[in-house]
């Protein structure tokens, strides 16, 4: 029979082999070092903001109920300044020829050519002295027409007047006729406004007798001129009631219905 013997390696040899195997992978790591990736962590606050934004987008806005709307105080609207408010803060100033010229220019700005507008300019020599707010109507007329007694006697033409006063309303017309008492003398004054008076009646009145002074509103006066009920053949003085103001502090040129009348243009 054959005899078999078992050979076991020494412990020292086993330890040397294990150490050699461990050294090999360590050497490999030395030759090729691994690159570490830098990981930047986002702050937690930013994520919360995004989440909040998403939540705000998804949640629809709550509609106000009628009770909540009625409970809120109403918003105050800014009031626009009226002509009365503007004129209340301004001091009264006497009119002058330049004021009338500006009014004529504005009225015909879009209706006439540049050449025609130049023809409409009125020379300063055509104007008499303006009222400086110290005169009444009678005292002012005595200043601009000192020979009135002689002028009224020479006037004999029907459907025409020598002196024409233009004012803003029927009530103002009656008031001015009363103020003419100390000036007119024996002259006849006629009311030329539309309130309660038909235009046919005024045409007949002017044709019947001789009238020296006419006092009225721009609308009715211009209508009478168009119908040839009032002639300007004998007219020598045209007076505009420029400085007077009504209850709303408006002058004759501040009232749209009056300032755009063809008579003042």
Tab-separated table of C-alpha atoms in Angstrom, residues 9 11 19 32 34 62 69 71 77 86 91 98 129 134 190 202 215 231 237-238 245 250:
chain	number	residue	atom	x	y	z
A	9	UNK	CA	1.831	25.572	4.306
A	11	UNK	CA	1.421	30.298	8.675
A	19	UNK	CA	-0.125	41.001	2.327
A	32	UNK	CA	-5.255	56.252	-10.856
A	34	UNK	CA	-10.606	58.764	-8.373
A	62	UNK	CA	-61.340	84.177	-3.500
A	69	UNK	CA	-68.187	94.851	-1.096
A	71	UNK	CA	-68.930	97.028	3.804
A	77	UNK	CA	-63.787	110.536	-7.149
A	86	UNK	CA	-61.814	128.608	-12.128
A	91	UNK	CA	-60.043	138.495	-10.173
A	98	UNK	CA	-57.035	141.939	-27.827
A	129	UNK	CA	-61.999	153.103	-24.907
A	134	UNK	CA	-65.560	152.055	-12.638
A	190	UNK	CA	-85.971	147.743	-28.026
A	202	UNK	CA	-89.700	141.707	-33.404
A	215	UNK	CA	-80.243	145.520	-26.461
A	231	UNK	CA	-80.289	146.305	-40.608
A	237	UNK	CA	-71.757	151.905	-31.788
A	238	UNK	CA	-71.494	148.210	-30.939
A	245	UNK	CA	-70.718	137.901	-14.688
A	250	UNK	CA	-69.383	133.392	-16.213
